[in-house]
XYZ file of C-alpha atoms in Angstrom:
448
model
C 0.000 0.000 0.000
C 2.973 2.381 0.422
C 4.740 1.489 -2.811
C 1.417 0.760 -4.555
C 2.724 -2.589 -5.784
C 1.650 -6.151 -5.100
C 3.744 -9.200 -4.374
C 3.406 -12.936 -3.941
C 3.100 -14.117 -0.339
C 1.180 -17.378 0.145
C 1.056 -18.730 -3.412
C 1.037 -17.692 -7.040
C -2.702 -17.236 -7.275
C -5.225 -14.470 -6.624
C -5.048 -14.732 -2.841
C -6.524 -11.367 -1.852
C -9.274 -11.670 -4.449
C -10.320 -15.115 -3.208
C -9.993 -14.193 0.464
C -12.173 -11.094 0.155
C -14.775 -12.598 -2.203
C -17.599 -12.884 0.338
C -16.907 -9.360 1.631
C -18.404 -8.141 -1.644
C -21.649 -9.945 -0.814
C -21.717 -8.540 2.720
C -21.425 -5.060 1.204
C -24.161 -5.906 -1.347
C -21.909 -5.460 -4.365
C -23.302 -8.424 -6.261
C -22.272 -7.050 -9.641
C -18.602 -7.076 -8.663
C -19.102 -10.435 -6.917
C -20.364 -12.019 -10.150
C -17.535 -10.362 -12.093
C -14.879 -11.793 -9.762
C -16.441 -15.277 -9.908
C -16.189 -15.178 -13.697
C -12.579 -14.012 -13.519
C -11.586 -16.766 -11.078
C -13.502 -19.392 -13.040
C -11.597 -18.533 -16.205
C -8.122 -17.843 -14.856
C -7.513 -19.631 -11.543
C -5.216 -22.646 -11.836
C -3.690 -24.564 -8.911
C -1.601 -26.975 -11.000
C 1.658 -25.199 -10.174
C 5.055 -26.188 -8.857
C 4.879 -23.987 -5.754
C 5.127 -24.659 -2.033
C 2.258 -23.283 0.055
C 1.261 -23.203 3.689
C -1.341 -25.908 4.302
C -2.945 -23.872 7.105
C -3.071 -20.549 5.241
C -4.214 -22.107 1.978
C -7.030 -23.853 3.814
C -8.363 -20.836 5.688
C -7.795 -18.189 3.017
C -8.208 -20.005 -0.310
C -10.329 -23.100 0.317
C -12.492 -21.198 2.800
C -12.886 -18.274 0.416
C -13.905 -20.512 -2.472
C -16.420 -22.480 -0.393
C -18.003 -19.357 1.055
C -18.120 -17.776 -2.396
C -19.751 -20.907 -3.832
C -22.455 -21.091 -1.170
C -23.216 -17.380 -1.396
C -23.288 -17.533 -5.198
C -25.907 -20.284 -4.979
C -27.905 -18.039 -2.655
C -27.558 -14.661 -4.374
C -26.834 -15.119 -8.092
C -28.436 -18.568 -8.503
C -29.126 -19.403 -12.163
C -26.229 -17.269 -13.389
C -23.734 -19.404 -11.442
C -22.332 -22.677 -12.787
C -20.690 -24.084 -9.632
C -17.107 -23.512 -10.799
C -15.936 -22.249 -7.387
C -16.782 -25.632 -5.853
C -14.771 -27.385 -8.567
C -11.807 -25.148 -7.737
C -12.302 -25.804 -4.022
C -12.301 -29.556 -4.614
C -9.131 -29.228 -6.658
C -7.198 -27.273 -4.021
C -8.578 -29.495 -1.261
C -7.183 -32.613 -2.924
C -3.823 -30.906 -3.381
C -3.617 -30.336 0.379
C -4.332 -33.974 1.266
C -0.755 -35.332 1.001
C 0.174 -33.206 4.010
C -2.021 -35.447 6.165
C -0.151 -38.630 5.237
C 1.585 -38.962 8.609
C 1.626 -41.687 11.297
C -0.210 -39.432 13.757
C -2.584 -37.707 11.351
C -1.047 -34.354 12.260
C -0.365 -32.644 8.911
C 2.860 -31.229 7.576
C 2.907 -27.438 7.416
C 3.845 -27.156 3.748
C 2.773 -28.891 0.569
C 3.737 -28.451 -3.053
C 0.585 -28.029 -5.128
C 1.971 -30.182 -7.926
C 4.180 -32.768 -6.219
C 3.057 -33.187 -2.603
C 5.130 -32.792 0.544
C 8.684 -31.472 0.043
C 11.331 -34.083 0.879
C 13.003 -32.068 3.646
C 9.866 -30.517 5.055
C 10.035 -29.542 8.730
C 8.383 -32.117 10.991
C 7.191 -29.654 13.621
C 3.948 -27.704 13.402
C 1.903 -25.489 15.671
C -1.353 -26.624 17.245
C -3.496 -24.240 15.218
C -1.748 -25.337 12.035
C -2.526 -28.959 12.870
C -6.180 -28.661 13.817
C -7.879 -25.795 11.976
C -9.447 -27.746 9.133
C -12.759 -29.076 10.406
C -15.018 -26.340 9.032
C -13.572 -26.005 5.532
C -12.805 -29.714 5.081
C -16.124 -30.725 6.611
C -18.109 -28.474 4.278
C -16.082 -29.693 1.294
C -16.932 -33.295 2.184
C -20.636 -32.494 2.448
C -20.734 -30.603 -0.843
C -18.756 -33.195 -2.834
C -19.962 -36.359 -1.085
C -16.305 -37.199 -0.512
C -15.763 -38.093 3.175
C -11.962 -38.041 3.083
C -11.690 -34.335 3.951
C -13.926 -34.547 6.997
C -12.031 -37.620 8.127
C -8.513 -36.183 7.922
C -9.620 -32.988 9.663
C -11.158 -34.860 12.573
C -8.236 -37.273 12.773
C -5.834 -34.328 13.082
C -7.980 -32.705 15.749
C -8.165 -35.960 17.714
C -4.376 -36.311 17.447
C -3.937 -32.987 19.244
C -6.757 -33.644 21.688
C -5.454 -37.085 22.671
C -2.079 -35.564 23.526
C -3.405 -33.029 26.018
C -1.726 -32.954 29.414
C -3.201 -34.249 32.703
C -4.267 -30.629 33.277
C -6.364 -30.824 30.122
C -4.128 -28.382 28.246
C -2.476 -28.550 24.825
C 0.920 -27.169 23.929
C 2.103 -24.729 21.292
C 4.174 -26.834 18.859
C 4.309 -30.560 18.224
C 6.437 -33.054 16.250
C 4.124 -34.590 13.694
C 5.493 -38.131 13.288
C 5.885 -39.111 16.946
C 3.324 -36.681 18.329
C 5.673 -35.266 20.949
C 5.286 -31.714 22.178
C 8.281 -29.532 21.347
C 6.940 -26.302 22.869
C 4.892 -26.951 25.968
C 3.425 -23.492 26.589
C -0.372 -23.505 26.771
C -2.313 -20.337 25.984
C -5.256 -18.945 24.029
C -3.237 -16.860 21.584
C -0.715 -17.313 18.804
C -0.202 -20.828 17.398
C -3.097 -22.369 19.396
C -6.064 -19.980 19.055
C -8.059 -21.446 16.166
C -7.796 -24.980 17.594
C -10.252 -23.894 20.300
C -12.269 -21.833 17.854
C -12.875 -24.753 15.517
C -13.901 -27.112 18.305
C -16.826 -24.863 19.244
C -17.725 -23.661 15.768
C -17.630 -27.182 14.331
C -19.845 -28.375 17.166
C -22.382 -25.666 16.361
C -22.148 -25.830 12.580
C -22.212 -29.613 12.158
C -24.167 -30.419 15.333
C -21.192 -32.572 16.294
C -21.218 -33.977 19.826
C -17.550 -34.934 19.814
C -16.324 -31.445 18.988
C -18.744 -30.052 21.562
C -17.430 -32.365 24.271
C -13.828 -31.536 23.425
C -14.483 -27.817 23.609
C -16.345 -27.986 26.910
C -13.537 -29.963 28.542
C -10.726 -27.748 27.281
C -12.760 -24.648 28.157
C -12.886 -25.768 31.785
C -9.130 -26.305 31.785
C -8.514 -22.877 30.301
C -10.695 -21.186 32.905
C -8.907 -23.077 35.670
C -5.285 -22.669 34.591
C -4.980 -19.756 32.142
C -7.589 -17.259 33.315
C -6.373 -14.591 35.696
C -9.528 -12.522 35.612
C -9.858 -10.634 33.326
C -6.591 -11.552 31.562
C -5.205 -14.820 30.202
C -1.626 -15.996 30.568
C 0.521 -18.750 29.068
C 1.531 -21.602 31.364
C 3.446 -24.866 31.141
C 0.906 -27.431 29.963
C 2.058 -30.011 32.544
C 2.885 -27.991 35.656
C 0.575 -25.017 35.147
C 3.461 -22.674 35.999
C 3.690 -19.234 34.382
C 5.434 -19.071 31.003
C 4.451 -15.667 29.621
C 2.541 -12.860 31.393
C 1.632 -11.274 28.080
C -1.474 -10.103 26.280
C -1.092 -10.855 22.568
C -3.347 -9.326 19.950
C -4.286 -12.794 18.686
C -5.872 -13.509 22.082
C -8.515 -10.909 21.302
C -10.727 -13.420 19.464
C -11.435 -15.206 22.753
C -14.222 -12.990 24.183
C -16.111 -13.382 20.905
C -15.830 -17.146 21.186
C -17.050 -16.983 24.774
C -20.062 -14.971 23.653
C -20.764 -17.567 20.968
C -20.658 -20.178 23.721
C -23.026 -18.106 25.867
C -20.572 -17.169 28.639
C -21.311 -13.457 28.343
C -20.221 -11.788 31.600
C -16.589 -12.978 31.724
C -16.348 -12.329 27.986
C -17.346 -8.692 28.421
C -14.942 -8.214 31.342
C -12.051 -9.587 29.322
C -13.026 -7.668 26.193
C -13.096 -4.405 28.127
C -9.552 -5.085 29.322
C -8.302 -6.037 25.869
C -9.945 -2.945 24.402
C -8.278 -0.729 27.020
C -4.925 -1.483 25.371
C -6.240 -0.272 22.022
C -7.559 2.898 23.651
C -4.202 3.507 25.295
C -1.994 2.829 22.264
C -4.287 3.325 19.272
C -3.769 -0.330 18.278
C -3.191 -3.722 19.902
C 0.473 -4.808 19.635
C 1.683 -8.332 19.014
C 2.592 -8.566 22.716
C 1.990 -6.420 25.800
C 3.592 -7.287 29.152
C 0.903 -7.413 31.852
C 3.444 -7.056 34.682
C 5.435 -4.086 33.387
C 2.561 -2.474 31.525
C 4.824 -2.040 28.490
C 4.792 -3.179 24.895
C 7.201 -6.088 24.460
C 10.348 -5.169 22.527
C 10.402 -6.499 18.948
C 6.667 -7.241 19.188
C 5.329 -3.741 18.656
C 3.543 -4.307 15.362
C -0.141 -4.332 14.466
C -0.652 -5.919 11.015
C -4.293 -4.759 10.741
C -5.577 -7.820 12.584
C -9.342 -8.388 13.042
C -9.520 -10.269 16.363
C -10.443 -7.395 18.691
C -12.956 -6.063 16.182
C -14.431 -9.546 15.801
C -15.076 -9.763 19.548
C -16.551 -6.244 19.599
C -18.876 -7.356 16.804
C -20.126 -10.300 18.876
C -20.423 -8.099 21.968
C -22.555 -5.548 20.160
C -24.810 -8.185 18.636
C -25.290 -9.805 22.045
C -25.815 -6.676 24.152
C -26.689 -3.804 21.763
C -24.653 -1.707 24.186
C -23.776 1.567 22.394
C -20.374 1.472 24.109
C -19.283 -1.176 21.603
C -20.624 0.872 18.702
C -18.538 3.776 19.955
C -15.543 1.477 20.332
C -15.847 0.372 16.715
C -16.034 4.003 15.659
C -12.813 4.729 17.557
C -11.095 1.820 15.800
C -12.128 3.190 12.413
C -10.743 6.565 13.462
C -7.381 5.010 14.381
C -7.194 3.084 11.122
C -8.050 6.126 9.025
C -5.719 8.458 10.912
C -2.619 6.273 11.090
C -2.914 3.395 8.589
C -4.758 4.790 5.575
C -2.511 5.561 2.589
C -3.037 6.205 -1.103
C -3.173 2.547 -2.118
C -4.967 0.986 0.856
C -4.144 0.554 4.527
C -0.616 -0.140 5.726
C 0.338 -2.397 8.609
C 1.567 -0.633 11.731
C 5.205 -1.539 12.280
C 5.355 0.125 15.715
C 2.258 1.001 17.749
C 4.256 3.543 19.758
C 5.737 5.582 16.900
C 2.997 4.641 14.380
C 5.662 3.788 11.820
C 4.116 1.982 8.834
C 5.117 -1.154 6.970
C 4.515 -1.635 3.251
C 2.108 -4.530 3.678
C -1.652 -5.099 3.757
C -2.604 -8.703 4.481
C -5.592 -10.213 2.714
C -7.319 -10.687 6.074
C -7.764 -6.917 6.340
C -10.384 -7.126 3.579
C -11.600 -10.618 4.447
C -12.106 -9.959 8.173
C -11.224 -6.548 9.595
C -13.309 -4.522 7.154
C -16.090 -7.111 7.142
C -16.599 -7.131 10.917
C -16.470 -3.326 11.084
C -19.048 -3.060 8.315
C -21.365 -5.576 9.983
C -21.242 -3.732 13.310
C -22.804 -0.683 11.645
C -25.123 -2.577 9.273
C -27.224 -4.316 11.879
C -29.902 -5.305 9.308
C -27.381 -7.064 7.072
C -28.463 -10.566 6.050
C -25.546 -12.035 8.024
C -26.845 -10.510 11.256
C -30.396 -11.804 10.956
C -31.535 -15.123 12.402
C -28.215 -16.662 13.491
C -28.054 -18.461 10.150
C -24.330 -18.076 9.445
C -21.067 -18.912 11.127
C -17.666 -17.363 10.457
C -14.529 -19.349 9.792
C -11.294 -18.260 11.450
C -10.631 -16.172 8.326
C -14.039 -14.516 8.597
C -15.572 -16.455 5.717
C -19.333 -16.819 5.901
C -20.825 -20.307 5.937
C -24.630 -20.695 5.973
C -25.861 -23.130 8.593
C -27.959 -25.638 6.665
C -29.533 -28.943 7.614
C -27.480 -30.769 4.971
C -24.337 -29.944 6.951
C -25.696 -31.000 10.333
C -25.874 -34.365 12.038
C -29.409 -35.345 12.978
C -30.123 -37.465 16.009
C -31.452 -40.937 15.303
C -35.281 -41.098 15.206
C -35.513 -37.370 15.870
C -36.229 -34.133 14.028
C -34.057 -32.239 16.514
C -30.660 -30.827 15.672
C -29.651 -30.143 19.276
C -26.136 -31.250 20.205
C -25.989 -34.563 22.019
C -24.240 -34.658 25.394
C -21.981 -37.479 26.552
C -20.446 -38.246 29.923
C -16.923 -38.067 28.487
C -15.238 -37.480 25.133
C -13.600 -40.909 25.056
C -17.083 -42.444 24.800
C -17.663 -40.474 21.614
C -14.242 -41.349 20.218
C -15.161 -45.045 20.403
C -18.496 -44.461 18.708
C -16.969 -42.370 15.914
C -13.955 -44.547 15.157
C -15.197 -44.958 11.609
C -12.031 -45.461 9.584
C -8.678 -47.150 10.026
C -5.413 -45.341 9.197
C -4.514 -47.888 6.528
C -7.619 -47.188 4.464
C -7.192 -43.479 5.037
C -3.608 -43.524 3.726
C -4.520 -45.555 0.670
C -7.430 -43.209 -0.013
C -5.130 -40.174 -0.031
C -2.944 -41.980 -2.523
C -5.982 -42.588 -4.716
C -7.038 -38.946 -4.564
C -3.681 -37.341 -5.295
C -0.246 -38.176 -6.566
C 0.666 -38.513 -2.894
C 4.294 -37.854 -3.693
C 6.987 -36.864 -1.249
C 9.723 -35.566 -3.489
């Protein structure tokens, strides 16, 4: 945005265009939405010899295509030929080789043409391992191909089954042996969307197993990480303090609590998180809760949406004008300090307000979307609780075809179980051998 030039970050395809596709629908620009669908349908090609992040490609590209497909079916109907779903299926299959591991925990990188690079790192973060259930689950339902739902749940179970006796999960894990390499437990960076997808998958798919997992880990978080109203990082085994920091990625948590229905502690925490924005103008990557200072070398704010996302949920839940005012203040900060001729620039230092020549695709996919929805209360997304957001802010309509129905019942309420292990036994529907052979049948499955 400073140099007014673009560059390749996550893959040689139209990342920002795909990631922000459903934002056009939210803003009721259906003409441009249809135009972009046509452009992507004609020009987008994933058959390339490039290495991509499995996590980022899933949440930004696969999620963007699936949301765009579902919204196209809803809003442009007969003028849409389903090409976005074909593209989603294509990129989904190209991600599958990453899941060919003994534990089910995926590699972090895959080559779109050849599979997993030969010397690929065998350590991944928790979020990178287990943030697939929404996108992969929807892809399975839309294509009648169960492999995506299976590998996503297998990866989530692999993380869940390696939680500590305190019920906590760590930050980074070795994928072949399933051993934790970084044992700090927290709600922020490298773990955040693991929790998010447990709850959202439970709600979206009416899935009792995800619901049980979330409820158990939620109790552990409240017991060991919550220092009202803040959250800290602790050792996952001893519960001893690791980092007394607020990180801007933690700011999604109050919104998730509101989605769960735990409103009062969510509001208390959100008020505290928001106080840092009001003090500094932005939320930095890390803020030391003991010293009251921004952590050195972690002073940036790359236009992240998490605080705004939680303010959005808070306003929907309470209609308290304080949150409307808060959103207005955020817009003021963005316009005063980040707005430049060719977009909005990331804040390199929240103290000096120095800018960085970068605008991530999530600024359009999430930050702008949540701000817009706060002020457009009659937007279709805000009516009737009929949509859920992915971790990249992509809109997925909650439909009966995606949800598990209880046997001999018309109800779609989530089933409760006495413990999650009971569900794991019930849902043990596929053996690793058949799963591995199926990946080989779906893709080249090469490790080059």
